[in-house]
PDB file of C-alpha atoms in Angstrom:
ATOM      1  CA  UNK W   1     101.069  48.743 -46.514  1.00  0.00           C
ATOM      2  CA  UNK W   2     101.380  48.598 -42.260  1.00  0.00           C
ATOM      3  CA  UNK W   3     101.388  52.371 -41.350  1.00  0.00           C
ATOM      4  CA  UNK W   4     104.645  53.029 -39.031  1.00  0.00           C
ATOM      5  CA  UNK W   5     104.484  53.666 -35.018  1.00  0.00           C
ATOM      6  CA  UNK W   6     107.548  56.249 -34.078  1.00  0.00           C
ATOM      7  CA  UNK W   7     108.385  55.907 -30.564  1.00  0.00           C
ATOM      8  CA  UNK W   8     106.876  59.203 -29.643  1.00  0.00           C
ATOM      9  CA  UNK W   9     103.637  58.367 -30.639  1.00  0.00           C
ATOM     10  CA  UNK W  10     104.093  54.794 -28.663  1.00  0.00           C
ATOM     11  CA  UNK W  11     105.148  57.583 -25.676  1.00  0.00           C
ATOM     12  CA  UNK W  12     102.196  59.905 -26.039  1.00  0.00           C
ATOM     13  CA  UNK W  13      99.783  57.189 -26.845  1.00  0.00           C
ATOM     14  CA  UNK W  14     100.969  55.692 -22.967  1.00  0.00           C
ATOM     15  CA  UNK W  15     100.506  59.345 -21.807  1.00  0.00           C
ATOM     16  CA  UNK W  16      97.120  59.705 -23.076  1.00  0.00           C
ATOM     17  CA  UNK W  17      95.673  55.701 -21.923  1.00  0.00           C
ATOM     18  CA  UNK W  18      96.603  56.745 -18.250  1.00  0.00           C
ATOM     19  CA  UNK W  19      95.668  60.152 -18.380  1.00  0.00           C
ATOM     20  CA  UNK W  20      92.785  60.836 -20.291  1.00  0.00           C
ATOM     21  CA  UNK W  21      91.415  63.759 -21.443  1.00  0.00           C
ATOM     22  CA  UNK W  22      88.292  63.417 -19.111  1.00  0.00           C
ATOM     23  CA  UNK W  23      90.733  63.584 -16.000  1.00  0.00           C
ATOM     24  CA  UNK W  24      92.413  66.523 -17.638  1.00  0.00           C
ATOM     25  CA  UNK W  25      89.183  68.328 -17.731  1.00  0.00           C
ATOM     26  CA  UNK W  26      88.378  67.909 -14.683  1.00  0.00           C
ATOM     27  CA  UNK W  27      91.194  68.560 -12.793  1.00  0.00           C
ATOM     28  CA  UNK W  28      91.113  72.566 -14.654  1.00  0.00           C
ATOM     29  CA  UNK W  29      87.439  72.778 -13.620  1.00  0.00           C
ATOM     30  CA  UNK W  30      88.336  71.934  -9.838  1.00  0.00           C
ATOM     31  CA  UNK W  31      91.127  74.214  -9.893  1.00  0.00           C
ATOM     32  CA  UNK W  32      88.654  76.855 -12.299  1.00  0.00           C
ATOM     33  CA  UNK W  33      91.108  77.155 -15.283  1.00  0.00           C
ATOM     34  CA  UNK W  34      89.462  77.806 -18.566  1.00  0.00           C
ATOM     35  CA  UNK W  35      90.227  78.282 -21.830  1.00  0.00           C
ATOM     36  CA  UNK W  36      91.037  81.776 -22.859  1.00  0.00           C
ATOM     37  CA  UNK W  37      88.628  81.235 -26.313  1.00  0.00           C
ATOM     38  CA  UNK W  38      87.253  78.855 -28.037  1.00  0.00           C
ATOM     39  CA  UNK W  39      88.677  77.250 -30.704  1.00  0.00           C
ATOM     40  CA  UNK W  40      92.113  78.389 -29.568  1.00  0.00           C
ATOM     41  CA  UNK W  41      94.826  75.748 -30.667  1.00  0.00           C
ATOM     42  CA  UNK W  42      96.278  75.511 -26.971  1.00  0.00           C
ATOM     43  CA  UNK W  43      92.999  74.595 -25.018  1.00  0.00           C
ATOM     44  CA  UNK W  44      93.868  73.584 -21.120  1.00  0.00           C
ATOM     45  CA  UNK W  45      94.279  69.725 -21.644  1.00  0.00           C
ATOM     46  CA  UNK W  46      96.494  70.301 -24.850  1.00  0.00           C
ATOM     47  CA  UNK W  47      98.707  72.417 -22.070  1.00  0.00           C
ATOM     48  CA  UNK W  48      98.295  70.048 -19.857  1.00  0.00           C
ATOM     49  CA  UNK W  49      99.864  66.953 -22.045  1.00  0.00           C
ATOM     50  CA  UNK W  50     102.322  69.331 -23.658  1.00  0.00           C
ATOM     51  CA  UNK W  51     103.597  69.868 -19.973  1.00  0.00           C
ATOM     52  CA  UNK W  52     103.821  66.161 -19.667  1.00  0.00           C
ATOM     53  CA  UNK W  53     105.471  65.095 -22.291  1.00  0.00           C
ATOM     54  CA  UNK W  54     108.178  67.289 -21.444  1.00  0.00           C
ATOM     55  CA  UNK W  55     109.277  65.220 -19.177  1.00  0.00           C
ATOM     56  CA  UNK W  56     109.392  62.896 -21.265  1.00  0.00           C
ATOM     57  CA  UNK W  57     111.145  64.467 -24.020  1.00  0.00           C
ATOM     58  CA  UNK W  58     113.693  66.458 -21.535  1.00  0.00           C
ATOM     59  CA  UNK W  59     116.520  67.053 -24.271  1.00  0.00           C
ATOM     60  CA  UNK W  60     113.871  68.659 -26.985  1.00  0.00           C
ATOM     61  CA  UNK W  61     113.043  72.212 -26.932  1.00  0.00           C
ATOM     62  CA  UNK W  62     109.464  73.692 -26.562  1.00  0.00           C
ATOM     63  CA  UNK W  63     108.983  73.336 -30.531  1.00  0.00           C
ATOM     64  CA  UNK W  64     110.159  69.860 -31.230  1.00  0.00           C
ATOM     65  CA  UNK W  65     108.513  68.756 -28.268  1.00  0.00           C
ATOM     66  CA  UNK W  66     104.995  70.601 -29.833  1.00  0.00           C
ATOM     67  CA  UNK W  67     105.559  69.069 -32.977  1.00  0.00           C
ATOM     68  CA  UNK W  68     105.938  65.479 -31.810  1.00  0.00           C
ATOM     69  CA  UNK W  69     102.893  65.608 -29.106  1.00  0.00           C
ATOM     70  CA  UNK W  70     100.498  67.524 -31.219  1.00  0.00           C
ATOM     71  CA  UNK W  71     101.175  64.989 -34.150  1.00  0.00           C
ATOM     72  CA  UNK W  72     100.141  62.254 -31.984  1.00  0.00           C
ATOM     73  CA  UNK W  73      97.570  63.852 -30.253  1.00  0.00           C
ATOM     74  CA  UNK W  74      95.794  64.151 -33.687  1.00  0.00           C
ATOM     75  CA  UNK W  75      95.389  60.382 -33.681  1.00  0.00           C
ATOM     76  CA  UNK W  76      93.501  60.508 -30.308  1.00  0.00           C
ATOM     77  CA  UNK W  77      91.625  62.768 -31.192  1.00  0.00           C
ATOM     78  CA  UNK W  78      92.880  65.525 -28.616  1.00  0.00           C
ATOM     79  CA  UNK W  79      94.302  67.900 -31.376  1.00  0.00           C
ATOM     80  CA  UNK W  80      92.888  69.955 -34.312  1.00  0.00           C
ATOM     81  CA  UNK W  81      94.808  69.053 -37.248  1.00  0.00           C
ATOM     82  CA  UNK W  82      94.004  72.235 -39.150  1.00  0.00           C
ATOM     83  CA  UNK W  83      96.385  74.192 -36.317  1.00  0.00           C
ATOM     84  CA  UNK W  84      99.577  74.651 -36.365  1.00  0.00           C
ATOM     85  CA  UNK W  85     102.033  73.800 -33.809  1.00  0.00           C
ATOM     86  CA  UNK W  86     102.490  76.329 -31.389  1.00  0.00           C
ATOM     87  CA  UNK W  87     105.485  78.333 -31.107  1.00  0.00           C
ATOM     88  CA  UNK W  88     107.555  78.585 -27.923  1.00  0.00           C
ATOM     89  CA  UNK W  89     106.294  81.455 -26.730  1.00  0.00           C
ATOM     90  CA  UNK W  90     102.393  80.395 -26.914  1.00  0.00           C
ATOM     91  CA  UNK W  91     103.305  77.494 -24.714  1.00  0.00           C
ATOM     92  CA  UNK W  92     105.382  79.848 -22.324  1.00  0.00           C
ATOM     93  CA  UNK W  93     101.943  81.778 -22.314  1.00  0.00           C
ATOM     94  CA  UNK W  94      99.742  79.073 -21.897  1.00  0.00           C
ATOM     95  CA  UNK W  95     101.905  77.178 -19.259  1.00  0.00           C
ATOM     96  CA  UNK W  96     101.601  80.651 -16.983  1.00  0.00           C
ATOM     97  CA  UNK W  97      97.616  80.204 -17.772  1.00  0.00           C
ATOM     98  CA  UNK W  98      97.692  76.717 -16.871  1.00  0.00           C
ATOM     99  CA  UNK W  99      99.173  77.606 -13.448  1.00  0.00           C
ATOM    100  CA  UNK W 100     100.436  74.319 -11.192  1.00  0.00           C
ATOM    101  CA  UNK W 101      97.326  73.326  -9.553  1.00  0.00           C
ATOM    102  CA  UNK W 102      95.549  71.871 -12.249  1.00  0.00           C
ATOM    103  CA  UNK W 103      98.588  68.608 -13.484  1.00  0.00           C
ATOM    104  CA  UNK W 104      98.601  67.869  -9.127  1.00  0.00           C
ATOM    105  CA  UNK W 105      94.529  67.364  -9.251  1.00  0.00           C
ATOM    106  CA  UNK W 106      95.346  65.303 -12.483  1.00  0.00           C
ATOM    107  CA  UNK W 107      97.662  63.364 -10.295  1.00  0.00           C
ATOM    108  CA  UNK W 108      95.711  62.888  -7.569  1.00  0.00           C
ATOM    109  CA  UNK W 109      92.800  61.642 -10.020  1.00  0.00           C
ATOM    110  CA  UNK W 110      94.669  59.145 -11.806  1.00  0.00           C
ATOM    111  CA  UNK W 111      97.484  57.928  -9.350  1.00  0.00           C
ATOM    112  CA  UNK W 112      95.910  54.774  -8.418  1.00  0.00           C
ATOM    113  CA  UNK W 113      96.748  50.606  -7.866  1.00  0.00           C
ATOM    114  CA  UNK W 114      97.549  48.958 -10.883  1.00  0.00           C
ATOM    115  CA  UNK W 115      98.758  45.258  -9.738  1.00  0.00           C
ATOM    116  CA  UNK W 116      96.159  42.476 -10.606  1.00  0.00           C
ATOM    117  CA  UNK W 117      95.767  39.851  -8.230  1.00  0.00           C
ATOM    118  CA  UNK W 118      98.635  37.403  -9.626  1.00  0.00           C
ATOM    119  CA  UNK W 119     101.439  40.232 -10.122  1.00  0.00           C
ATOM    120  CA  UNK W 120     104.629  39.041  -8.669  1.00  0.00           C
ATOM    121  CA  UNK W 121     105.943  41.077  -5.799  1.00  0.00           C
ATOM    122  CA  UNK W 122     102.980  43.200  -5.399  1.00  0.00           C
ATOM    123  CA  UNK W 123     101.144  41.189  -2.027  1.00  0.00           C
ATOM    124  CA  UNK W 124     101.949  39.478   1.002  1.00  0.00           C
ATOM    125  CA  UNK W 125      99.515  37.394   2.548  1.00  0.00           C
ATOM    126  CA  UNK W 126      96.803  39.478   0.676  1.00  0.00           C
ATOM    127  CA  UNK W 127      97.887  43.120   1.774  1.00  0.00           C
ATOM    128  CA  UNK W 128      98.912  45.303  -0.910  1.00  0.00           C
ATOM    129  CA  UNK W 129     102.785  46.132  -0.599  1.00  0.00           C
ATOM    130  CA  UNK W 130     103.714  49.308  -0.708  1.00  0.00           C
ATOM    131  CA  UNK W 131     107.125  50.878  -0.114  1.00  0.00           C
ATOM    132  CA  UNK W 132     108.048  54.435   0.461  1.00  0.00           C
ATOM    133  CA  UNK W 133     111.050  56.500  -0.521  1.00  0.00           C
ATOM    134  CA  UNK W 134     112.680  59.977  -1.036  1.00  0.00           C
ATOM    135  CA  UNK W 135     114.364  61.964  -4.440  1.00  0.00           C
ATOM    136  CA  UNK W 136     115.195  65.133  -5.356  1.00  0.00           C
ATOM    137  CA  UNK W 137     114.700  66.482  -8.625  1.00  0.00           C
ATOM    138  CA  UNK W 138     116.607  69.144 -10.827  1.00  0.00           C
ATOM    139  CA  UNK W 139     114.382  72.191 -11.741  1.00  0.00           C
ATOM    140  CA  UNK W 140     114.996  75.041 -13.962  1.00  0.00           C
ATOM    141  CA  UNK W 141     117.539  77.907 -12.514  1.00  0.00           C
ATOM    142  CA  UNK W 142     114.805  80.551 -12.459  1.00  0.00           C
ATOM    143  CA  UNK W 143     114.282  83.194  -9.570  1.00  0.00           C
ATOM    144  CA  UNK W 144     111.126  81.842  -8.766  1.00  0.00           C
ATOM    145  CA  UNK W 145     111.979  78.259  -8.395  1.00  0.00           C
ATOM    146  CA  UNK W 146     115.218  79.342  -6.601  1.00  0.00           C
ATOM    147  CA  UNK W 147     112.706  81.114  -4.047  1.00  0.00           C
ATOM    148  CA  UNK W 148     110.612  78.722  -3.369  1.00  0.00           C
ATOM    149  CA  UNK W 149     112.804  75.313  -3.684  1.00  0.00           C
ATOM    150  CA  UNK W 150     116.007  76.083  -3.012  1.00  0.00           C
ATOM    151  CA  UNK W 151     119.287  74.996  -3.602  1.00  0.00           C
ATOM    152  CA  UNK W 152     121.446  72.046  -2.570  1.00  0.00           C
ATOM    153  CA  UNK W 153     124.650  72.540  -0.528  1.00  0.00           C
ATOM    154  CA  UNK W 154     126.178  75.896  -0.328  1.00  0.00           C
ATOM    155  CA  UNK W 155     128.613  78.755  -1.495  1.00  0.00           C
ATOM    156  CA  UNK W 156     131.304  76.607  -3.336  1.00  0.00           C
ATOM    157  CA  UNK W 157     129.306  73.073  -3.226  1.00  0.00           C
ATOM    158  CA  UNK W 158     125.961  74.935  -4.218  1.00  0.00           C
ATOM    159  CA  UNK W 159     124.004  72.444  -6.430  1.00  0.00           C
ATOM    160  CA  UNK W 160     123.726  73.820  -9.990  1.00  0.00           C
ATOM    161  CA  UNK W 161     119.660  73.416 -10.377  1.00  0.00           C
ATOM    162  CA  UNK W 162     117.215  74.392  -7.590  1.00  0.00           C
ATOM    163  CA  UNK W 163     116.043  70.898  -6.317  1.00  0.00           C
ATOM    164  CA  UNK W 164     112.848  69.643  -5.254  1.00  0.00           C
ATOM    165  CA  UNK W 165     112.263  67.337  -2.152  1.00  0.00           C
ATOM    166  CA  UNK W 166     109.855  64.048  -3.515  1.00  0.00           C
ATOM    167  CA  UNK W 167     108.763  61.311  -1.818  1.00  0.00           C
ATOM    168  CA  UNK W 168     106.173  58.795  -2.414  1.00  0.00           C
ATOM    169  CA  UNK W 169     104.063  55.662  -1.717  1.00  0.00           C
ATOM    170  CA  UNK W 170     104.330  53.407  -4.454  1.00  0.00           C
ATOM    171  CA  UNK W 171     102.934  49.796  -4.794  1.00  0.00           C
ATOM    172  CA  UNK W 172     105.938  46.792  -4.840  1.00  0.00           C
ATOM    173  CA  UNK W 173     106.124  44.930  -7.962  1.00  0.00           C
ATOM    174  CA  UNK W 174     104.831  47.688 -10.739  1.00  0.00           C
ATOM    175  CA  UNK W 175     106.249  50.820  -8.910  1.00  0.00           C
ATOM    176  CA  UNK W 176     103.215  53.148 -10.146  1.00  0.00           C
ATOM    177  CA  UNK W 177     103.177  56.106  -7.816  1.00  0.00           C
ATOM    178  CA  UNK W 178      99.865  56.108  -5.385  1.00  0.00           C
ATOM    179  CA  UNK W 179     100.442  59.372  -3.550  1.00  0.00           C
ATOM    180  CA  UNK W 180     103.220  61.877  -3.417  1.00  0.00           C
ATOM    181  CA  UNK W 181     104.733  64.929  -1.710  1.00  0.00           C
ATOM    182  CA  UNK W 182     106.522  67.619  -2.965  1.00  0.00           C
ATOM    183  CA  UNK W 183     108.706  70.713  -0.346  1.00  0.00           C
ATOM    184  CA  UNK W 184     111.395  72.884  -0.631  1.00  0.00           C
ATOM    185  CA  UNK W 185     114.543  71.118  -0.903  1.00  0.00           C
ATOM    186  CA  UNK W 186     115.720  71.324   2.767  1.00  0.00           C
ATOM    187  CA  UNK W 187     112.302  70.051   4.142  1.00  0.00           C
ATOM    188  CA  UNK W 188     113.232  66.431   5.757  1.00  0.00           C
ATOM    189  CA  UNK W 189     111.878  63.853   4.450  1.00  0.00           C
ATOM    190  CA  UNK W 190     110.494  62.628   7.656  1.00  0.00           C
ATOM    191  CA  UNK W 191     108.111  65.485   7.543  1.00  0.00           C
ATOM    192  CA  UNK W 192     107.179  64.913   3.905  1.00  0.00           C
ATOM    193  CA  UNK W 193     106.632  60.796   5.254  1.00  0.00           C
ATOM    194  CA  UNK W 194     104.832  61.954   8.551  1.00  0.00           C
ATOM    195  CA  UNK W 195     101.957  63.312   5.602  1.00  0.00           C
ATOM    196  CA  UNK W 196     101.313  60.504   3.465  1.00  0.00           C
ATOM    197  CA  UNK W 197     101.010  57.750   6.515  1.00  0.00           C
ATOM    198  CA  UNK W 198      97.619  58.967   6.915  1.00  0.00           C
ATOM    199  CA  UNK W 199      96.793  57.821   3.537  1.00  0.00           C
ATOM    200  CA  UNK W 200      97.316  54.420   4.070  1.00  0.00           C
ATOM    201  CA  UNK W 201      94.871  52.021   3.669  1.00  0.00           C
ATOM    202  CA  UNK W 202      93.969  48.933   6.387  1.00  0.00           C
ATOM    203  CA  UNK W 203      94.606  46.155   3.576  1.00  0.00           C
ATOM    204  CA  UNK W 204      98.331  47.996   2.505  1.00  0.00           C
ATOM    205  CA  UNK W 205     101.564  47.051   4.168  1.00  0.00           C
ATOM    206  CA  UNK W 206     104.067  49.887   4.159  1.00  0.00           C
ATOM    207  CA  UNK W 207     107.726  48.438   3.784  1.00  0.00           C
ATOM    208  CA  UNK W 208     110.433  51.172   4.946  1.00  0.00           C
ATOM    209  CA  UNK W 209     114.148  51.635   5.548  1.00  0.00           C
ATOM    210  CA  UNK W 210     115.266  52.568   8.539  1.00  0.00           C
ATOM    211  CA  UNK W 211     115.217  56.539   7.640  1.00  0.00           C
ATOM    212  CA  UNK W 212     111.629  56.403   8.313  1.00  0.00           C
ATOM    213  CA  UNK W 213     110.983  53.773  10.492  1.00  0.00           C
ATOM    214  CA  UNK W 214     110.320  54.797  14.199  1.00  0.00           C
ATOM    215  CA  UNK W 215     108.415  54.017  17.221  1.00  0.00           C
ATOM    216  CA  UNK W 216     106.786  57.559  16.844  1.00  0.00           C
ATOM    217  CA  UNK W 217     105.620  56.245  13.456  1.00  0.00           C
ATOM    218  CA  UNK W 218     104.268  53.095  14.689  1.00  0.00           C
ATOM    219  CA  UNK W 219     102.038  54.627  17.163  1.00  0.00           C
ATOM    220  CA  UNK W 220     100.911  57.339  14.767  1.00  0.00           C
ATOM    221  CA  UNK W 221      99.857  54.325  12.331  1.00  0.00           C
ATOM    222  CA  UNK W 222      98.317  52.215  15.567  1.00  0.00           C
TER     223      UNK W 222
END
């Protein structure tokens, strides 16, 4: 009989083909996190894609969101399945251990092109496209995020999350993320911009609105 495939594994399985354990590894060695012991059943990169998947799974709590990852990390081979899933409060713990460093080297390790040569909408007259844009994202109401990130509005139209200020380069066509910058909420977006021109390439062709087009820009990018 055909085994089944639940969606979460389909999910994690995703999670774990474009970020593999390798690149998890090395990110917490550049950033010199360790595991606390050995043969502890929250080692860095099961943090790490516990963190992940997260976002994936925004509406589950800590615990259902353990006990669908580490399921489906078994079958990759990135989980023990003698453990246990952890309780909320180990992956509290090992969250704090993980610190924020280590998923941002992950990101910079595996954001990368993914359009082929024939994808539609990804080249014009053999320059990569890229395009660039701004979001904010809703963060937990803690006082630490609330520090750093700040809120939205003000007194009566506060927003009701801290928000974070995002933007991107991402390539036209398949929308995968090549570089990114994240600032307090009331940093402009212009300044977050004015730090990811300078990762360009020669054979890209950054597409803009009118936000962030300027003649300053054009003579920073010659």
């Amino acid at each position: 009989m055909a085994s089944t495939v639940t969606p979460e594994q389909v999910s994690v399985g995703v999670l774990v083909t474009a970020v593999p354990r390798d690149a998890l590894s090395a990110a917490a060695v550049a950033c010199g996190v360790v595991d606390r012991r050995a043969g502890g059943k929250l080692p860095v990169h099961v943090t790490a894609y516990l963190t992940m998947a997260m976002c994936l799974f925004p509406d589950d709590d800590y615990t259902e969101v353990a006990t669908k990852v580490t399921g489906s990390l078994d079958r990759f081979g990135c989980w023990d399945a003698a453990w246990s899933p952890p309780t909320a409060g180990g992956i509290t713990q090992a969250r704090k251990r993980l610190g924020r460093r280590v998923l941002a080297e992950v990101f910079e390790g595996v954001a990368q092109p993914v359009a082929a040569a024939g994808s539609r909408g990804s080249w014009l007259r053999g320059r990569r496209l890229l395009a660039i844009d701004g979001f904010d994202v809703d963060l937990p109401d803690t006082p630490e995020n609330a520090t750093e990130f700040g809120y939205a509005g003000s007194k009566d139209t506060r927003s009701a999350f801290p928000k974070a200020r995002v933007v991107t380069l991402s390539e036209c066509g398949t929308h995968a993320f090549l570089a990114a910058e994240v600032a307090p909420w009331n940093t402009a977006e212009k300044t977050l911009a004015n730090r990811l021109y300078q990762r360009l390439c020669p054979d890209e062709l950054l597409t803009a609105d009118r936000l962030f087009y300027s003649f300053t820009v054009a003579v920073q990018l010659g």
